PDB file of C-alpha atoms in Angstrom:
ATOM      1  CA  CYS A 427       0.215   0.036  -0.040  1.00 91.00           C
ATOM      2  CA  PRO A 428      -0.542   2.445  -1.646  1.00 91.00           C
ATOM      3  CA  TYR A 429       0.608   0.684  -4.647  1.00 89.00           C
ATOM      4  CA  HIS A 430      -1.538  -2.236  -4.065  1.00 91.00           C
ATOM      5  CA  ASP A 431      -3.597  -3.971  -6.981  1.00 93.00           C
ATOM      6  CA  ARG A 432      -7.068  -3.230  -6.499  1.00 95.00           C
ATOM      7  CA  ARG A 433      -8.396  -6.369  -8.223  1.00 96.00           C
ATOM      8  CA  ALA A 434      -6.295  -8.513  -5.950  1.00 94.00           C
ATOM      9  CA  LEU A 435      -7.434  -6.690  -3.176  1.00 95.00           C
ATOM     10  CA  GLU A 436     -11.248  -7.200  -3.748  1.00 97.00           C
ATOM     11  CA  VAL A 437     -10.102 -11.148  -4.294  1.00 96.00           C
ATOM     12  CA  VAL A 438      -8.604 -11.461  -0.728  1.00 96.00           C
ATOM     13  CA  LYS A 439     -11.602  -9.624   0.815  1.00 97.00           C
ATOM     14  CA  ALA A 440     -13.676 -11.884  -0.668  1.00 98.00           C
ATOM     15  CA  ILE A 441     -11.600 -14.702   0.541  1.00 97.00           C
ATOM     16  CA  ILE A 442     -11.725 -13.190   3.945  1.00 97.00           C
ATOM     17  CA  ARG A 443     -15.505 -12.741   4.069  1.00 97.00           C
ATOM     18  CA  GLU A 444     -15.964 -16.260   2.909  1.00 97.00           C
ATOM     19  CA  VAL A 445     -13.156 -18.115   4.952  1.00 96.00           C
ATOM     20  CA  LYS A 446     -13.872 -15.833   8.201  1.00 96.00           C
ATOM     21  CA  PRO A 447     -10.577 -17.001   9.917  1.00 95.00           C
ATOM     22  CA  ASP A 448     -10.109 -16.431  13.236  1.00 94.00           C
ATOM     23  CA  VAL A 449      -7.110 -14.331  12.784  1.00 94.00           C
ATOM     24  CA  LEU A 450      -6.018 -12.345   9.894  1.00 94.00           C
ATOM     25  CA  ASP A 451      -2.208 -12.450   9.400  1.00 94.00           C
ATOM     26  CA  ILE A 452      -0.347  -9.806   7.222  1.00 94.00           C
ATOM     27  CA  LEU A 453       2.791 -11.001   6.639  1.00 92.00           C
ATOM     28  CA  GLY A 454       4.818  -7.679   6.402  1.00 92.00           C
ATOM     29  CA  ASP A 455       5.327  -5.202   3.656  1.00 92.00           C
ATOM     30  CA  TYR A 456       1.807  -3.901   4.011  1.00 94.00           C
ATOM     31  CA  LEU A 457       3.160  -0.352   3.395  1.00 94.00           C
ATOM     32  CA  GLU A 458       5.560   0.089   0.427  1.00 91.00           C
ATOM     33  CA  LEU A 459       7.297   3.506   2.531  1.00 92.00           C
ATOM     34  CA  GLU A 460       8.689   4.513  -0.825  1.00 90.00           C
ATOM     35  CA  SER A 461       9.347   7.981   0.779  1.00 89.00           C
ATOM     36  CA  LEU A 462      11.591   6.462   3.314  1.00 90.00           C
ATOM     37  CA  SER A 463      13.401   4.117   1.076  1.00 87.00           C
ATOM     38  CA  ARG A 464      17.138   4.511  -0.034  1.00 84.00           C
ATOM     39  CA  HIS A 465      16.164   3.385  -3.557  1.00 82.00           C
ATOM     40  CA  PRO A 466      15.641   5.519  -6.263  1.00 80.00           C
ATOM     41  CA  LYS A 467      11.610   6.659  -5.863  1.00 77.00           C
ATOM     42  CA  SER A 468       9.850   5.160  -8.992  1.00 76.00           C
ATOM     43  CA  ARG A 469       6.834   7.529  -7.973  1.00 71.00           C
ATOM     44  CA  PRO A 470       8.560  10.677  -6.526  1.00 64.00           C
ATOM     45  CA  ASP A 471       5.893  12.639  -6.835  1.00 63.00           C
ATOM     46  CA  THR A 472       3.494  10.529  -4.738  1.00 64.00           C
ATOM     47  CA  ALA A 473       6.107   9.380  -2.407  1.00 66.00           C
ATOM     48  CA  LYS A 474       5.140  11.085   0.808  1.00 86.00           C
ATOM     49  CA  LEU A 475       5.010   9.647   4.305  1.00 88.00           C
ATOM     50  CA  SER A 476       1.430  10.984   5.226  1.00 86.00           C
ATOM     51  CA  ALA A 477       0.179  10.178   2.036  1.00 87.00           C
ATOM     52  CA  GLU A 478       1.533   6.606   2.444  1.00 91.00           C
ATOM     53  CA  TYR A 479       0.162   6.463   6.285  1.00 90.00           C
ATOM     54  CA  TYR A 480      -3.287   7.803   5.085  1.00 88.00           C
ATOM     55  CA  ALA A 481      -3.649   5.098   2.367  1.00 91.00           C
ATOM     56  CA  GLY A 482      -2.572   2.204   4.899  1.00 92.00           C
ATOM     57  CA  ASN A 483      -5.392   3.328   7.351  1.00 89.00           C
ATOM     58  CA  LEU A 484      -7.868   3.198   4.612  1.00 89.00           C
ATOM     59  CA  LEU A 485      -6.841  -0.029   3.244  1.00 93.00           C
ATOM     60  CA  LEU A 486      -7.000  -1.299   6.943  1.00 91.00           C
ATOM     61  CA  ASP A 487     -10.293  -0.265   7.521  1.00 88.00           C
ATOM     62  CA  GLU A 488     -11.305  -2.106   4.303  1.00 93.00           C
ATOM     63  CA  LEU A 489      -9.692  -5.489   5.514  1.00 94.00           C
ATOM     64  CA  GLN A 490     -11.044  -4.919   8.837  1.00 92.00           C
ATOM     65  CA  GLU A 491     -14.625  -4.455   7.770  1.00 93.00           C
ATOM     66  CA  ALA A 492     -14.327  -7.896   5.582  1.00 97.00           C
ATOM     67  CA  HIS A 493     -12.795  -9.368   8.745  1.00 96.00           C
ATOM     68  CA  GLN A 494     -16.019  -8.440  10.743  1.00 93.00           C
ATOM     69  CA  GLY A 495     -13.607  -7.155  13.386  1.00 82.00           C
ATOM     70  CA  ARG A 496     -11.828 -10.353  14.250  1.00 89.00           C
ATOM     71  CA  LYS A 497      -8.519 -10.757  15.692  1.00 89.00           C
ATOM     72  CA  ALA A 498      -5.636  -9.266  13.301  1.00 90.00           C
ATOM     73  CA  ARG A 499      -1.876  -9.400  13.368  1.00 91.00           C
ATOM     74  CA  LEU A 500       0.436  -7.229  11.524  1.00 92.00           C
ATOM     75  CA  LEU A 501       4.231  -8.281  11.144  1.00 91.00           C
ATOM     76  CA  GLU A 502       6.654  -5.880  10.546  1.00 92.00           C
ATOM     77  CA  GLY A 503       8.617  -6.507   7.304  1.00 92.00           C
ATOM     78  CA  ASN A 504      11.701  -4.782   6.070  1.00 90.00           C
ATOM     79  CA  HIS A 505       9.333  -1.875   3.950  1.00 92.00           C
ATOM     80  CA  GLU A 506       7.971  -1.034   7.445  1.00 93.00           C
ATOM     81  CA  ASN A 507      11.302  -1.216   9.011  1.00 92.00           C
ATOM     82  CA  ARG A 508      12.490   1.357   6.721  1.00 92.00           C
ATOM     83  CA  ALA A 509      10.661   3.951   9.485  1.00 91.00           C
ATOM     84  CA  SER A 510      12.509   2.257  12.087  1.00 87.00           C
ATOM     85  CA  ARG A 511      15.858   2.386  10.358  1.00 89.00           C
ATOM     86  CA  TYR A 512      15.440   6.185   9.298  1.00 87.00           C
ATOM     87  CA  GLU A 513      14.692   7.251  13.019  1.00 85.00           C
ATOM     88  CA  ALA A 514      17.523   5.591  14.156  1.00 85.00           C
ATOM     89  CA  GLU A 515      19.634   7.662  11.701  1.00 86.00           C
ATOM     90  CA  TRP A 516      17.837  11.174  12.719  1.00 83.00           C
ATOM     91  CA  GLY A 517      17.569  10.410  16.398  1.00 76.00           C
ATOM     92  CA  GLN A 518      15.615  13.678  16.814  1.00 75.00           C
ATOM     93  CA  LEU A 519      12.625  12.159  15.162  1.00 76.00           C
ATOM     94  CA  ASP A 520      12.735   9.199  17.784  1.00 75.00           C
ATOM     95  CA  GLY A 521       9.120   7.953  17.815  1.00 75.00           C
ATOM     96  CA  MET A 522       7.444  10.175  15.236  1.00 78.00           C
ATOM     97  CA  LEU A 523       7.482   7.793  12.115  1.00 82.00           C
ATOM     98  CA  SER A 524       6.263   4.746  13.718  1.00 84.00           C
ATOM     99  CA  VAL A 525       4.196   2.408  11.914  1.00 87.00           C
ATOM    100  CA  PRO A 526       2.199   1.107  14.715  1.00 85.00           C
ATOM    101  CA  VAL A 527       1.532   4.245  15.989  1.00 80.00           C
ATOM    102  CA  ALA A 528       0.688   5.708  12.401  1.00 83.00           C
ATOM    103  CA  LEU A 529      -1.605   2.829  11.510  1.00 81.00           C
ATOM    104  CA  TYR A 530      -2.918   1.133  14.676  1.00 67.00           C
ATOM    105  CA  LEU A 531      -3.639   3.785  17.228  1.00 55.00           C
ATOM    106  CA  LEU A 532      -6.123   5.448  15.254  1.00 51.00           C
ATOM    107  CA  PRO A 533      -9.664   4.606  14.952  1.00 50.00           C
ATOM    108  CA  LYS A 534     -11.607   4.153  11.603  1.00 53.00           C
ATOM    109  CA  GLY A 535     -12.044   7.310   9.903  1.00 52.00           C
ATOM    110  CA  GLU A 536     -10.011   9.640  12.264  1.00 52.00           C
ATOM    111  CA  TYR A 537      -6.792  10.032  10.690  1.00 50.00           C
ATOM    112  CA  HIS A 538      -6.221  13.394  11.576  1.00 46.00           C
ATOM    113  CA  ARG A 539      -6.835  13.562  15.319  1.00 43.00           C
ATOM    114  CA  GLU A 540      -5.252  13.007  18.135  1.00 42.00           C
ATOM    115  CA  THR A 541      -6.573  10.053  20.014  1.00 40.00           C
ATOM    116  CA  SER A 542      -5.533   6.768  22.349  1.00 39.00           C
ATOM    117  CA  THR A 543      -8.128   4.448  20.761  1.00 48.00           C
ATOM    118  CA  LEU A 544      -6.612   1.219  19.489  1.00 58.00           C
ATOM    119  CA  ARG A 545      -7.132  -0.357  16.275  1.00 74.00           C
ATOM    120  CA  GLY A 546      -7.023  -3.649  17.955  1.00 76.00           C
ATOM    121  CA  ILE A 547      -4.363  -5.012  15.491  1.00 84.00           C
ATOM    122  CA  GLU A 548      -1.537  -6.801  17.177  1.00 86.00           C
ATOM    123  CA  TRP A 549       1.923  -5.455  15.977  1.00 88.00           C
ATOM    124  CA  VAL A 550       5.032  -7.898  15.584  1.00 89.00           C
ATOM    125  CA  PRO A 551       8.252  -6.206  15.353  1.00 88.00           C
ATOM    126  CA  LEU A 552      11.174  -8.179  13.300  1.00 87.00           C
ATOM    127  CA  ARG A 553      12.524  -8.550  16.334  1.00 87.00           C
ATOM    128  CA  MET A 554      10.052 -11.026  17.678  1.00 88.00           C
ATOM    129  CA  GLN A 555      10.133 -13.155  14.774  1.00 84.00           C
ATOM    130  CA  PRO A 556       9.542 -15.740  14.108  1.00 83.00           C
ATOM    131  CA  PHE A 557       6.425 -15.524  15.744  1.00 87.00           C
ATOM    132  CA  VAL A 558       5.361 -18.658  17.059  1.00 86.00           C
ATOM    133  CA  VAL A 559       1.340 -19.381  18.038  1.00 87.00           C
ATOM    134  CA  GLY A 560       0.661 -23.025  18.724  1.00 84.00           C
ATOM    135  CA  ASN A 561       2.049 -25.300  16.101  1.00 81.00           C
ATOM    136  CA  THR A 562       2.551 -22.622  13.191  1.00 84.00           C
ATOM    137  CA  ALA A 563       5.557 -19.878  13.171  1.00 83.00           C
ATOM    138  CA  LEU A 564       4.884 -16.768  11.347  1.00 86.00           C
ATOM    139  CA  LEU A 565       7.574 -14.571  10.195  1.00 84.00           C
ATOM    140  CA  HIS A 566       8.238 -11.642   7.391  1.00 87.00           C
ATOM    141  CA  GLY A 567      11.596 -13.625   5.948  1.00 77.00           C
ATOM    142  CA  VAL A 568      14.757 -12.932   5.581  1.00 64.00           C
ATOM    143  CA  PHE A 569      16.310 -14.952   2.392  1.00 58.00           C
ATOM    144  CA  GLU A 570      15.790 -13.592  -1.084  1.00 57.00           C
ATOM    145  CA  SER A 571      16.474 -16.322  -3.606  1.00 57.00           C
ATOM    146  CA  GLN A 572      14.372 -18.651  -6.251  1.00 55.00           C
ATOM    147  CA  TYR A 573      14.655 -21.027  -2.928  1.00 59.00           C
ATOM    148  CA  HIS A 574      13.415 -18.809  -0.300  1.00 63.00           C
ATOM    149  CA  ALA A 575      10.896 -21.152   1.106  1.00 62.00           C
ATOM    150  CA  TYR A 576      13.579 -23.756   1.297  1.00 67.00           C
ATOM    151  CA  MET A 577      15.898 -21.377   2.809  1.00 67.00           C
ATOM    152  CA  THR A 578      13.447 -20.262   5.568  1.00 67.00           C
ATOM    153  CA  ALA A 579      12.128 -23.817   6.403  1.00 67.00           C
ATOM    154  CA  MET A 580      15.221 -25.467   6.616  1.00 69.00           C
ATOM    155  CA  HIS A 581      17.188 -22.646   8.615  1.00 68.00           C
ATOM    156  CA  LEU A 582      14.148 -21.441  11.055  1.00 67.00           C
ATOM    157  CA  GLY A 583      11.543 -24.566  10.741  1.00 65.00           C
ATOM    158  CA  PRO A 584      13.763 -26.621  13.316  1.00 68.00           C
ATOM    159  CA  ARG A 585      14.365 -23.457  15.625  1.00 69.00           C
ATOM    160  CA  THR A 586      10.660 -22.633  15.991  1.00 69.00           C
ATOM    161  CA  GLY A 587       9.292 -25.848  16.745  1.00 70.00           C
ATOM    162  CA  GLY A 588       6.277 -25.362  14.452  1.00 62.00           C
ATOM    163  CA  ARG A 589       4.979 -27.447  12.003  1.00 72.00           C
ATOM    164  CA  TYR A 590       3.491 -25.180   9.754  1.00 76.00           C
ATOM    165  CA  LEU A 591       5.650 -22.151   8.727  1.00 74.00           C
ATOM    166  CA  TYR A 592       4.228 -19.157   6.849  1.00 77.00           C
ATOM    167  CA  SER A 593       6.621 -16.133   5.409  1.00 77.00           C
ATOM    168  CA  GLY A 594       6.104 -13.165   3.662  1.00 81.00           C
ATOM    169  CA  HIS A 595       8.745 -11.467   1.856  1.00 78.00           C
ATOM    170  CA  MET A 596       8.446 -13.425  -1.370  1.00 71.00           C
ATOM    171  CA  HIS A 597       7.788 -12.027  -4.720  1.00 64.00           C
ATOM    172  CA  GLY A 598       6.370 -14.836  -5.939  1.00 63.00           C
ATOM    173  CA  PHE A 599       4.472 -18.044  -4.458  1.00 60.00           C
ATOM    174  CA  GLN A 600       6.437 -20.733  -3.277  1.00 59.00           C
ATOM    175  CA  SER A 601       5.920 -23.799  -1.152  1.00 60.00           C
ATOM    176  CA  PHE A 602       8.183 -26.183   0.694  1.00 58.00           C
ATOM    177  CA  VAL A 603       7.374 -29.323   2.344  1.00 60.00           C
ATOM    178  CA  SER A 604      10.315 -30.892   4.337  1.00 57.00           C
ATOM    179  CA  PRO A 605      10.900 -34.604   4.561  1.00 55.00           C
TER     180      PRO A 605
END
């Protein structure tokens, strides 16, 4: 977000409405945060942090509406971590760019007002990943290769003790079943 595919989003929302999962897990890189990226800007006229946070909140409204207020969890990905890295570099900004504050401390529709109402989404920072729930481990992901799923499963699977391992960060679908 904000450069997401609207058609794909509509499919995701339809699946959420039909399946009605107990928990909606978003495995990171929810926000682009191109405005804080060290990479050359692909959309320099629109890469504004406030606009990215605003679009992220609007999209969360849609996802939470489809999910009907059930539990949701967002894992920090490398794109959300851009805000933390930027703050670390510029100490005087300490806490001002916080993704959890920008997205989760705001109630629906009130994105320009000060408030302490929580959105109700659990934030899982990179340092707490893999995040283990029962026999499932969730993480954003650390490997970048054609063998991403294999590398993640082989290196982190045994460490988590989980039977299932779900990883984001992939730029295409991959799966691996360990022997």
